[in-house]
Coordinates of C-alpha atoms in Angstrom, one line a residue:
X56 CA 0.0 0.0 0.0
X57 CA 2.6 2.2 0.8
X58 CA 4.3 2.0 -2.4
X59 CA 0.7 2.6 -4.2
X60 CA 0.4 5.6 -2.2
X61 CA 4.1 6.9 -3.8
X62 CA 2.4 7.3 -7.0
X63 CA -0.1 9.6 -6.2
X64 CA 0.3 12.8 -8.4
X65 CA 0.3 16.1 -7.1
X66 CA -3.0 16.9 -8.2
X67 CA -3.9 13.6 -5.8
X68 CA -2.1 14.7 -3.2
X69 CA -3.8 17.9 -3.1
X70 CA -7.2 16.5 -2.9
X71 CA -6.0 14.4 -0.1
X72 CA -4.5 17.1 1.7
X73 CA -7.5 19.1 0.9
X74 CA -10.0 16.4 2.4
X75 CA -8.3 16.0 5.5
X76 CA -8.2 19.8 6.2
X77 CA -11.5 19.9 5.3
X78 CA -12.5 16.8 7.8
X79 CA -10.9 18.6 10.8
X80 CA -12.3 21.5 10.2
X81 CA -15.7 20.2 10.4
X82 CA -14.8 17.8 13.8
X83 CA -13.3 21.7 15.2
X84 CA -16.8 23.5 13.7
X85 CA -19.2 20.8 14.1
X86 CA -20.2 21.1 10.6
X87 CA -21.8 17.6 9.5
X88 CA -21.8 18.8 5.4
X89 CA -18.1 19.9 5.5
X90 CA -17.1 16.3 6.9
X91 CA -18.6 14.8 4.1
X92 CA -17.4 16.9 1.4
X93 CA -13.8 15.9 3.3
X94 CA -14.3 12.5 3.1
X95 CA -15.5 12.9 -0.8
X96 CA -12.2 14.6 -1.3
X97 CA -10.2 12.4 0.3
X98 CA -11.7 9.4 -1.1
X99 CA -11.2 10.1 -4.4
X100 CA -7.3 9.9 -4.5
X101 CA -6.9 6.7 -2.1
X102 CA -9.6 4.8 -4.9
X103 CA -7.6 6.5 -8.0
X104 CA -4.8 4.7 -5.9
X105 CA -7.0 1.1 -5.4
X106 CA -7.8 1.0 -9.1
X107 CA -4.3 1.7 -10.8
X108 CA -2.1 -0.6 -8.1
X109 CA -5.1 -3.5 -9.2
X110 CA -4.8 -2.8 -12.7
X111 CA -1.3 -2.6 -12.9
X112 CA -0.6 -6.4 -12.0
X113 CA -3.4 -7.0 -14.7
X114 CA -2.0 -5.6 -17.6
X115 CA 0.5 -7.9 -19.5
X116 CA 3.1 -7.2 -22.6
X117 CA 5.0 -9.3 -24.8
X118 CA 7.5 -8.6 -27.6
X119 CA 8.3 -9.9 -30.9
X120 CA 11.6 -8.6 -32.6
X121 CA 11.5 -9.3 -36.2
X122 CA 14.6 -10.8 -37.0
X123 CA 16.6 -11.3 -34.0
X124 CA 19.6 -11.2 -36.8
X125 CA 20.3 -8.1 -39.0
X126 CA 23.2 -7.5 -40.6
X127 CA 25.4 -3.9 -39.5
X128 CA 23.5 -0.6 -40.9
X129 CA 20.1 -2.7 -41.7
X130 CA 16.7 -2.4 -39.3
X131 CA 14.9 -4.3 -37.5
X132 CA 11.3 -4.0 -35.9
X133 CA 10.3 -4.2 -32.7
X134 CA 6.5 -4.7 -32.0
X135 CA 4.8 -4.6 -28.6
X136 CA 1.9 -5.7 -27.2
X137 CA -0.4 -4.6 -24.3
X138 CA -3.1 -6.6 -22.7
X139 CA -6.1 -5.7 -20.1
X140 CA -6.5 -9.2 -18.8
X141 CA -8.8 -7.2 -16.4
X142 CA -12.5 -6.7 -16.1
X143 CA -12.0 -3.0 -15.8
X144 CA -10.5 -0.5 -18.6
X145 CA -7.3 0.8 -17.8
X146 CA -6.7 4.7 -17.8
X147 CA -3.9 6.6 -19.9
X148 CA -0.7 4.5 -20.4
X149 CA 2.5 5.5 -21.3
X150 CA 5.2 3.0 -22.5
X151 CA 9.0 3.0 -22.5
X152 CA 11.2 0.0 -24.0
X153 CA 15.0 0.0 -22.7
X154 CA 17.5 -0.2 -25.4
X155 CA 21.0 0.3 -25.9
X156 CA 22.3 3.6 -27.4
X157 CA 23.4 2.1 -29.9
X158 CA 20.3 1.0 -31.6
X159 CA 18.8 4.5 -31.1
X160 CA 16.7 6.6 -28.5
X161 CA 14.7 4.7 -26.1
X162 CA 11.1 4.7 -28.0
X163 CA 8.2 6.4 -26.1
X164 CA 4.4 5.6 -26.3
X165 CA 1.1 7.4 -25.0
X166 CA -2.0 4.9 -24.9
X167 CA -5.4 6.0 -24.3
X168 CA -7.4 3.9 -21.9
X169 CA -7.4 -0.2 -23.0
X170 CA -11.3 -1.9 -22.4
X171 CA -11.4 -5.1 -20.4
X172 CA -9.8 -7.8 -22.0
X173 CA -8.9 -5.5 -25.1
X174 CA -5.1 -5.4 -26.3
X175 CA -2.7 -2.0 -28.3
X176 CA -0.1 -2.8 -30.1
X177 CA 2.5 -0.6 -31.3
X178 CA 6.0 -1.1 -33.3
X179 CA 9.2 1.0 -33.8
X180 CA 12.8 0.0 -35.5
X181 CA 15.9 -0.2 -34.4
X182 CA 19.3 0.1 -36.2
X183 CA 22.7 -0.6 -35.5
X184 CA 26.2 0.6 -37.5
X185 CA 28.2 -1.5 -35.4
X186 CA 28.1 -5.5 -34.7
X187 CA 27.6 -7.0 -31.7
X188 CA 24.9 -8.6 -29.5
X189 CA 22.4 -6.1 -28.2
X190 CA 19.4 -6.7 -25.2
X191 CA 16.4 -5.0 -25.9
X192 CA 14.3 -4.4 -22.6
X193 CA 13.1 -4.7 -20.3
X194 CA 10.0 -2.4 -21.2
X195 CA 8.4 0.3 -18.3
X196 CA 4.6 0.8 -18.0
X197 CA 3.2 3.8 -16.4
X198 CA -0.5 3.9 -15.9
X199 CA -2.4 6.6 -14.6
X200 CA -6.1 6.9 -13.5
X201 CA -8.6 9.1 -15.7
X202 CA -8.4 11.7 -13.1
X203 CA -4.8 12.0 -13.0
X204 CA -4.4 11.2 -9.6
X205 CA -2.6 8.4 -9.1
X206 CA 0.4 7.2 -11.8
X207 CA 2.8 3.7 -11.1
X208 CA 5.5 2.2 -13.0
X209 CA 5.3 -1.4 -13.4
X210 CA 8.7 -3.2 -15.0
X211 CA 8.5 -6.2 -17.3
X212 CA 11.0 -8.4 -16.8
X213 CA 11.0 -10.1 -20.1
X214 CA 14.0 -9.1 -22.8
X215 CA 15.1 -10.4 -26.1
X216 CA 18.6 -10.6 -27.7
X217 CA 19.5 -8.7 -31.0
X218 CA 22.2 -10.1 -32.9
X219 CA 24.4 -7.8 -35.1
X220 CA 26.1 -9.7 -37.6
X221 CA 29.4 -8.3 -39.8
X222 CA 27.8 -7.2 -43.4
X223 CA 27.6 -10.4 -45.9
X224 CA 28.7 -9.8 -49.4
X225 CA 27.2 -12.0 -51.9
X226 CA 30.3 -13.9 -53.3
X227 CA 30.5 -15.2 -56.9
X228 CA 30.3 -18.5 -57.6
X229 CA 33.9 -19.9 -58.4
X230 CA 35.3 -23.1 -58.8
X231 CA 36.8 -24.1 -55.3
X232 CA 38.1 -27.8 -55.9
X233 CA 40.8 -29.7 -57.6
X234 CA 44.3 -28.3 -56.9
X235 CA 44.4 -26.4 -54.2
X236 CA 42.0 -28.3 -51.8
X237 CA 44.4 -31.4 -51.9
X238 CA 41.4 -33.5 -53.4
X239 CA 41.1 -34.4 -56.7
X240 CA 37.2 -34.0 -56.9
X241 CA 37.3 -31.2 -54.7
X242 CA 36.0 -32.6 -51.6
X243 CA 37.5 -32.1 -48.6
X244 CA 36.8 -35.0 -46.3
X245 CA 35.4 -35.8 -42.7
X246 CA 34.0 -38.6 -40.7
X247 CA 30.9 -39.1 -39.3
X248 CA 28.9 -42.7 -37.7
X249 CA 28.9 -46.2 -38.5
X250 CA 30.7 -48.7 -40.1
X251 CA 34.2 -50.2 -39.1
X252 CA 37.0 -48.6 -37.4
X253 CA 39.8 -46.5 -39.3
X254 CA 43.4 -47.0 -37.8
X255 CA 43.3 -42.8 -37.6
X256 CA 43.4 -42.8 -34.0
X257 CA 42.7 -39.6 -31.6
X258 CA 43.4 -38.4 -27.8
X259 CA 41.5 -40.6 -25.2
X260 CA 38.7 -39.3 -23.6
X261 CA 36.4 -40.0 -20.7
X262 CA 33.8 -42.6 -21.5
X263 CA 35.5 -43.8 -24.4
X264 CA 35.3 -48.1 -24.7
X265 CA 38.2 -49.1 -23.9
X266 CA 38.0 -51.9 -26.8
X267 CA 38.7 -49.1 -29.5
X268 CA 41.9 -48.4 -27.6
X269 CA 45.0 -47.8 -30.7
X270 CA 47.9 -49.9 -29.0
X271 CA 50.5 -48.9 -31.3
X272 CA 50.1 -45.4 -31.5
X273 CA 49.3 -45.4 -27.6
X274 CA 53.2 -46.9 -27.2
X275 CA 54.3 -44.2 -30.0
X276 CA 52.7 -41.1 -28.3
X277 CA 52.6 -41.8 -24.5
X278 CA 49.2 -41.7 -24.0
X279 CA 46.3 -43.4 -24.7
X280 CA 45.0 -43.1 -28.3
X281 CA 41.5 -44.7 -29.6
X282 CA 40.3 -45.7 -33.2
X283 CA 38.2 -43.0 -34.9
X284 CA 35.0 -44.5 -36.2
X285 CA 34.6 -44.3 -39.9
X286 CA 32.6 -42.0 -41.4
X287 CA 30.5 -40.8 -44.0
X288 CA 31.8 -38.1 -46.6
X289 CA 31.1 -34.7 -46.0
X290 CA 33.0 -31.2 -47.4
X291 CA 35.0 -29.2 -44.5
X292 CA 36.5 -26.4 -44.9
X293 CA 38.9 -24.4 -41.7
X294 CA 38.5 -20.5 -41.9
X295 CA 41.3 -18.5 -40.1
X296 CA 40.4 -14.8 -38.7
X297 CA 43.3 -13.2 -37.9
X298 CA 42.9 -11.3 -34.7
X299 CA 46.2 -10.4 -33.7
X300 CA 45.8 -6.7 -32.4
X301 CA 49.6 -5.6 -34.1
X302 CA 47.8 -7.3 -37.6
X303 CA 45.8 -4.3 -38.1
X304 CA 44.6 -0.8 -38.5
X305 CA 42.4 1.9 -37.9
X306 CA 39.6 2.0 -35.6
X307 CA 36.1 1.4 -35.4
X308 CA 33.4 0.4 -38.6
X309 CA 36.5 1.6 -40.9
X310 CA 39.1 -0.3 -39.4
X311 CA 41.2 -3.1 -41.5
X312 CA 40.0 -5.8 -38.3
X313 CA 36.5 -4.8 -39.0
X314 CA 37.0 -5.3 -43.0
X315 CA 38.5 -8.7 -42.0
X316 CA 35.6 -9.9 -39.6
X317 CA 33.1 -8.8 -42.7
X318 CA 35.3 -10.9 -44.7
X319 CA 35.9 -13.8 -42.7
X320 CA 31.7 -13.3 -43.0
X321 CA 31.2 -13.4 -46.6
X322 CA 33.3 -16.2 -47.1
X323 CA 32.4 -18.4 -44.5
X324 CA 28.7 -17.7 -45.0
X325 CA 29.3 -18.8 -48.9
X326 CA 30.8 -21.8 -48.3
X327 CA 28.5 -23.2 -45.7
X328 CA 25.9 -22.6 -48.5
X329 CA 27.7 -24.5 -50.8
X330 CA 27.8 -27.6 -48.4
X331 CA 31.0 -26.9 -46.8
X332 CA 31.3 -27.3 -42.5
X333 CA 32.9 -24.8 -41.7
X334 CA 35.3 -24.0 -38.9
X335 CA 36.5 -20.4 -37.7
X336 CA 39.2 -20.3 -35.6
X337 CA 41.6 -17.4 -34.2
X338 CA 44.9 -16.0 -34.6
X339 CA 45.9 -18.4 -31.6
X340 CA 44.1 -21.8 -32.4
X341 CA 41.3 -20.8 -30.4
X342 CA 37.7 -22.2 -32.3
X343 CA 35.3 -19.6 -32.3
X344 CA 32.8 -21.5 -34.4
X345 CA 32.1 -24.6 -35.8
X346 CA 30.8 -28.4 -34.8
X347 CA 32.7 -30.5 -32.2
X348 CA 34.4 -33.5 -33.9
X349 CA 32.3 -36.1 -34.7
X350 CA 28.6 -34.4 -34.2
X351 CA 26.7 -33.8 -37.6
X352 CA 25.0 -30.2 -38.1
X353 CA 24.1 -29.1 -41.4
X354 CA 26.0 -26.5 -43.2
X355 CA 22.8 -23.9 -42.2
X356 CA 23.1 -24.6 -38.7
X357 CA 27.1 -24.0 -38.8
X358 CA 26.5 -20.9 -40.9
X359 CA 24.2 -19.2 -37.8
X360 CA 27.1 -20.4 -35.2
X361 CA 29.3 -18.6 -37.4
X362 CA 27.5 -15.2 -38.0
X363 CA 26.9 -15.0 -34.1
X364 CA 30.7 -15.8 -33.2
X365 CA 32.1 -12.9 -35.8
X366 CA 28.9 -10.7 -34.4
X367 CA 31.2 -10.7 -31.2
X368 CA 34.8 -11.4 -31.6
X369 CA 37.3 -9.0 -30.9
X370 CA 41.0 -9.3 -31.6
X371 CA 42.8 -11.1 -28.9
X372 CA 46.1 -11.5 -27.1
X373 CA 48.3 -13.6 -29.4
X374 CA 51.2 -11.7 -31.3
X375 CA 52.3 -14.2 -33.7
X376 CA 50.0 -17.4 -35.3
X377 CA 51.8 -20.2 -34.0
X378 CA 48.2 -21.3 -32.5
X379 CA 46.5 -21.0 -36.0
X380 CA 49.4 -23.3 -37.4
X381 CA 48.6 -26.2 -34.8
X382 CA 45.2 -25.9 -35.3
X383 CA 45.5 -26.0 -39.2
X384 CA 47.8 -28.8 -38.9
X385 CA 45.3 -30.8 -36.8
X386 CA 43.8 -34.5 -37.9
X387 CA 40.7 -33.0 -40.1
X388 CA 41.4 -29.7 -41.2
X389 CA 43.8 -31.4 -43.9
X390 CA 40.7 -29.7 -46.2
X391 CA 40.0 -26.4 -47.7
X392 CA 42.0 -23.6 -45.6
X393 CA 40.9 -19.7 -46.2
X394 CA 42.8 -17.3 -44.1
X395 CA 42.0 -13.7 -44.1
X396 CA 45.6 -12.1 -42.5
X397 CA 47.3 -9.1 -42.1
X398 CA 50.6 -7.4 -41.4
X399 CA 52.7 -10.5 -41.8
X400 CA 56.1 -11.5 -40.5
X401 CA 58.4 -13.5 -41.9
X402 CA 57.8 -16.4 -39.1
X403 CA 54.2 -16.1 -39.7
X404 CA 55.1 -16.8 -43.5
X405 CA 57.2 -20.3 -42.4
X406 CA 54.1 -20.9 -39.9
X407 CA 51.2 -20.7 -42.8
X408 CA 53.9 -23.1 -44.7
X409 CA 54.5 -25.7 -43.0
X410 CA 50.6 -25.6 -41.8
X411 CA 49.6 -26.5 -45.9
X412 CA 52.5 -28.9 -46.4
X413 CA 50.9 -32.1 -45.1
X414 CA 47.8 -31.0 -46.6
X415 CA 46.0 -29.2 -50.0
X416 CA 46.7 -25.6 -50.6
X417 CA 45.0 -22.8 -49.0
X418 CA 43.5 -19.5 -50.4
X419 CA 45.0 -16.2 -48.2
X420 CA 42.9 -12.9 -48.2
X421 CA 45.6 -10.5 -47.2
X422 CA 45.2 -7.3 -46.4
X423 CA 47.8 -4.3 -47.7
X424 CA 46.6 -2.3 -43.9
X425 CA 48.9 0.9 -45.4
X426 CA 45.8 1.9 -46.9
X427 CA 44.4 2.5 -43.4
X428 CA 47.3 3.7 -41.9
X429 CA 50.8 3.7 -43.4
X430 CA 53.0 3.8 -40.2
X431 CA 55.6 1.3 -40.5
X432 CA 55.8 -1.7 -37.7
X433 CA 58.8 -3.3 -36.7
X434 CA 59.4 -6.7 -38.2
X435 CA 56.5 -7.2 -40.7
X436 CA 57.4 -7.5 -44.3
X437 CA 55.9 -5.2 -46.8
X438 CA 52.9 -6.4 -48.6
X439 CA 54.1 -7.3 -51.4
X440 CA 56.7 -9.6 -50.1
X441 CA 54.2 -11.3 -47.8
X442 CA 52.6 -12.3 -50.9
X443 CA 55.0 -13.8 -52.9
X444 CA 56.5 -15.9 -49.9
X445 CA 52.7 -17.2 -49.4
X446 CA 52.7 -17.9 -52.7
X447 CA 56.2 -19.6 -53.0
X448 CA 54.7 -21.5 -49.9
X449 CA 51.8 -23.2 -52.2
X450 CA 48.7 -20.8 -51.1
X451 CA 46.3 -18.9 -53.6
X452 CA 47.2 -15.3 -52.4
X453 CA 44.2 -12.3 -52.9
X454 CA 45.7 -8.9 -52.5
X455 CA 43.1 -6.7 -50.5
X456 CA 42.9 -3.2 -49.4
X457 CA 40.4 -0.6 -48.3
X458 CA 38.8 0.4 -51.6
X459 CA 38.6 -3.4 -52.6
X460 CA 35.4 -5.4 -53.4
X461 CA 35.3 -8.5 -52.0
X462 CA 33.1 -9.7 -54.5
X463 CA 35.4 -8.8 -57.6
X464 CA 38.3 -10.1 -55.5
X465 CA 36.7 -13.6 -54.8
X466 CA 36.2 -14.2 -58.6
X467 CA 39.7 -14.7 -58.4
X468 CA 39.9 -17.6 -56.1
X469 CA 38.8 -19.9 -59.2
X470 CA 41.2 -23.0 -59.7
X471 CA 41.3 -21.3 -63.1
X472 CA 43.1 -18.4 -61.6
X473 CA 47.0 -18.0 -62.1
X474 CA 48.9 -19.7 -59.0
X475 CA 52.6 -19.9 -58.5
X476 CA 53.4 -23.5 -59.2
X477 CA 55.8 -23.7 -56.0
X478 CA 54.1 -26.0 -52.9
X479 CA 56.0 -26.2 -49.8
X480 CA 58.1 -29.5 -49.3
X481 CA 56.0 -32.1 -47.8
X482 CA 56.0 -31.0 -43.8
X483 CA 58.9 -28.6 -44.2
X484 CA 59.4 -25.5 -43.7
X485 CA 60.9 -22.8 -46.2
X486 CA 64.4 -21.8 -46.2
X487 CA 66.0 -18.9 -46.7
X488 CA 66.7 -19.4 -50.0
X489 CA 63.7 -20.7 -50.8
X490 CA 62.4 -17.2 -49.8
X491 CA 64.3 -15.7 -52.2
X492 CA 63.1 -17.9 -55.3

């Protein structure tokens, strides 16, 4: 009651105040009329108060956000819903939904009074420049008696999740197989259930029969090593985001990291719809999205777990991509390898070498970041010469910078396209000289 009594206005208050003056005064002068015109005025406010605190715990909202996934700088709507469950109509309401600053100013609504069991619904859109994962909520409900006496806030608690994803650039279609996968029909090959074992073995882990146990590569390693179980044919592919924060420039929605991440996007986005299971991983090994080894998800569901990782990562801690190189190197990515990279060193050169020596070639976006700011770094190699040593190493190399299309570029990742015939010896690494060819 007390916190009913809170939201009277001060046009409530003064009619309270008013009918309690007037009831003394009428106890002091014995006048029988006044009292009642004091209890009148007094009344009024404390049922004002009754009627809005009942109503207000009868009035219910819900909200539908149409589509919880937009891409950066595209809108989404936001539509609310208010219903008197009650028996009596509500007076003047005035909505405000919570949401970040980001997606605008906080919306604002006025409804006039809702009839028992009757519902207002209302809508407004919301737009974001910059990716990320946004909570919209929880929405505010002020309801005020006809009178104006007597105004309370109820909160809803319910909120819903807006996912920004990186822009996706429709990508030409191009041949991908052949050569540089490592597969002569272009297919880049996982296991998945049933059927005998395959002498491939893999770590031991907790629950694992012991009856699959590997005994020779258990002696070899160390540790205990199972059988992998054979599995059907399916297209992988390993996408490498390099989030090293010395790999680029610039900052915010113009930033070379930012072009990377929309990128990484496109590409991963085309190749799951071309049947592909994908798997993004970090500058240091790290996977950010992708399926855990042997569980089957179709190339849609992988697609979403992508968009929603690169709607949140940020460039990390590692300095060099000795990570990526394990993780490229590991049993199953011996696929299709895209990289999108930046501000290369020479020992990053050797570590994307030997990572496509045991396997087929990869295809390197990389970016010339001197278009976003040309201050020199200590130790990376100019552009240029990053590219030819990826290219003497056996990778398709695309040459990006700030003005570029990544469509246009793409139609250059084609088996058709020119390639430098070198590969990198069969789990080498790349000498000196072998730099300088």
């Amino acid at each position: 009651m007390r916190t009913a009594l809170s939201g009277l206005t001060t046009r409530g208050r003064s009619f309270l105040a008013a009918g309690i003056a007037a009831a003394m005064c009428a106890v002091v002068l014995g006048q029988r009329d006044l009292l009642r015109v004091g209890f009148l005025l007094a009344a009024m406010p404390l049922v004002a108060v009754l009627v809005v605190a009942r109503t207000r715990h009868l009035v219910t909202s819900t909200r539908l956000l149409e589509p919880g996934r937009v891409a950066a700088g595209a809108e989404a709507q936001v539509r609310l819903r208010v219903d008197n469950v009650s028996r009596i109509p509500t007076g003047l309401l005035m909505l405000e939904d919570h949401v970040p600053y980001v997606l605008g100013s906080r919306p604002r609504f006025v409804l006039d009074r809702i009839e028992p069991h009757g519902h207002r619904q209302v809508a407004y859109r919301v737009r974001s420049d910059l990716r990320g994962k946004f909570t919209v909520g929880p929405l505010r409900l002020r309801l005020a008696d006809p009178f104006g006496m007597c105004e309370l806030t109820r909160s809803f608690a319910a909120r819903d999740l807006l996912v920004v994803t990186p822009v996706v650039q429709q990508l030409p279609a191009v041949d991908l197989g052949g050569e540089w996968t490592g597969y002569g029909d272009g297919n880049a090959r996982s296991l998945a259930a049933a059927g005998e074992e395959d002498v491939v073995p893999r770590e031991y882990r907790h629950g694992d029969d012991v009856r699959r146990v590997h005994w020779r590569s258990t002696a070899r390693r160390g540790e205990l090593m199972v059988r992998r179980e054979e599995q059907s044919w399916q297209n992988q592919a390993t996408l490498l985001l390099d989030t090293r924060p010395t790999a680029h420039r610039g900052e915010g929605p113009s930033s070379s990291f930012e072009w990377a991440v929309s990128a990484a996007a496109s590409v991963g986005v085309h190749l799951c719809r071309r049947g592909y299971t994908t798997h993004l991983i970090a500058a240091d090994g790290r996977q950010l999205a992708g399926t855990p080894e042997n569980l089957r998800v179709a190339p849609a569901e992988t697609e979403s777990f992508l968009l929603d990782a690169l709607a949140v990562v940020e460039t990390g801690t590692a300095e060099s991509l000795d990570g990526a190189e394990l993780a490229l190197r590991r049993p199953g990515a011996e696929g299709m390898a895209v990289a999108v990279l930046a501000n290369l060193t020479e020992d990053d050169t050797r570590r994307l070498a030997r990572s496509r020596g045991t396997a087929g070639r990869g295809l390197a976006i990389v970016l010339n970041t001197a278009a976003w700011d040309s201050a020199r770094v200590p130790g990376v190699l100019p552009h240029d010469t990053a590219v030819g040593l990826l290219r003497q190493a056996g990778w398709r190399v695309l040459s990006a910078s700030a003005t570029t299309r990544l469509p246009d570029l793409w139609r250059g990742a084609g088996r058709s396209s020119n390639a430098s015939p070198y590969t990198a010896p069969l789990g080498g690494t790349l000498s000196g000289s072998e730099f300088g060819r």
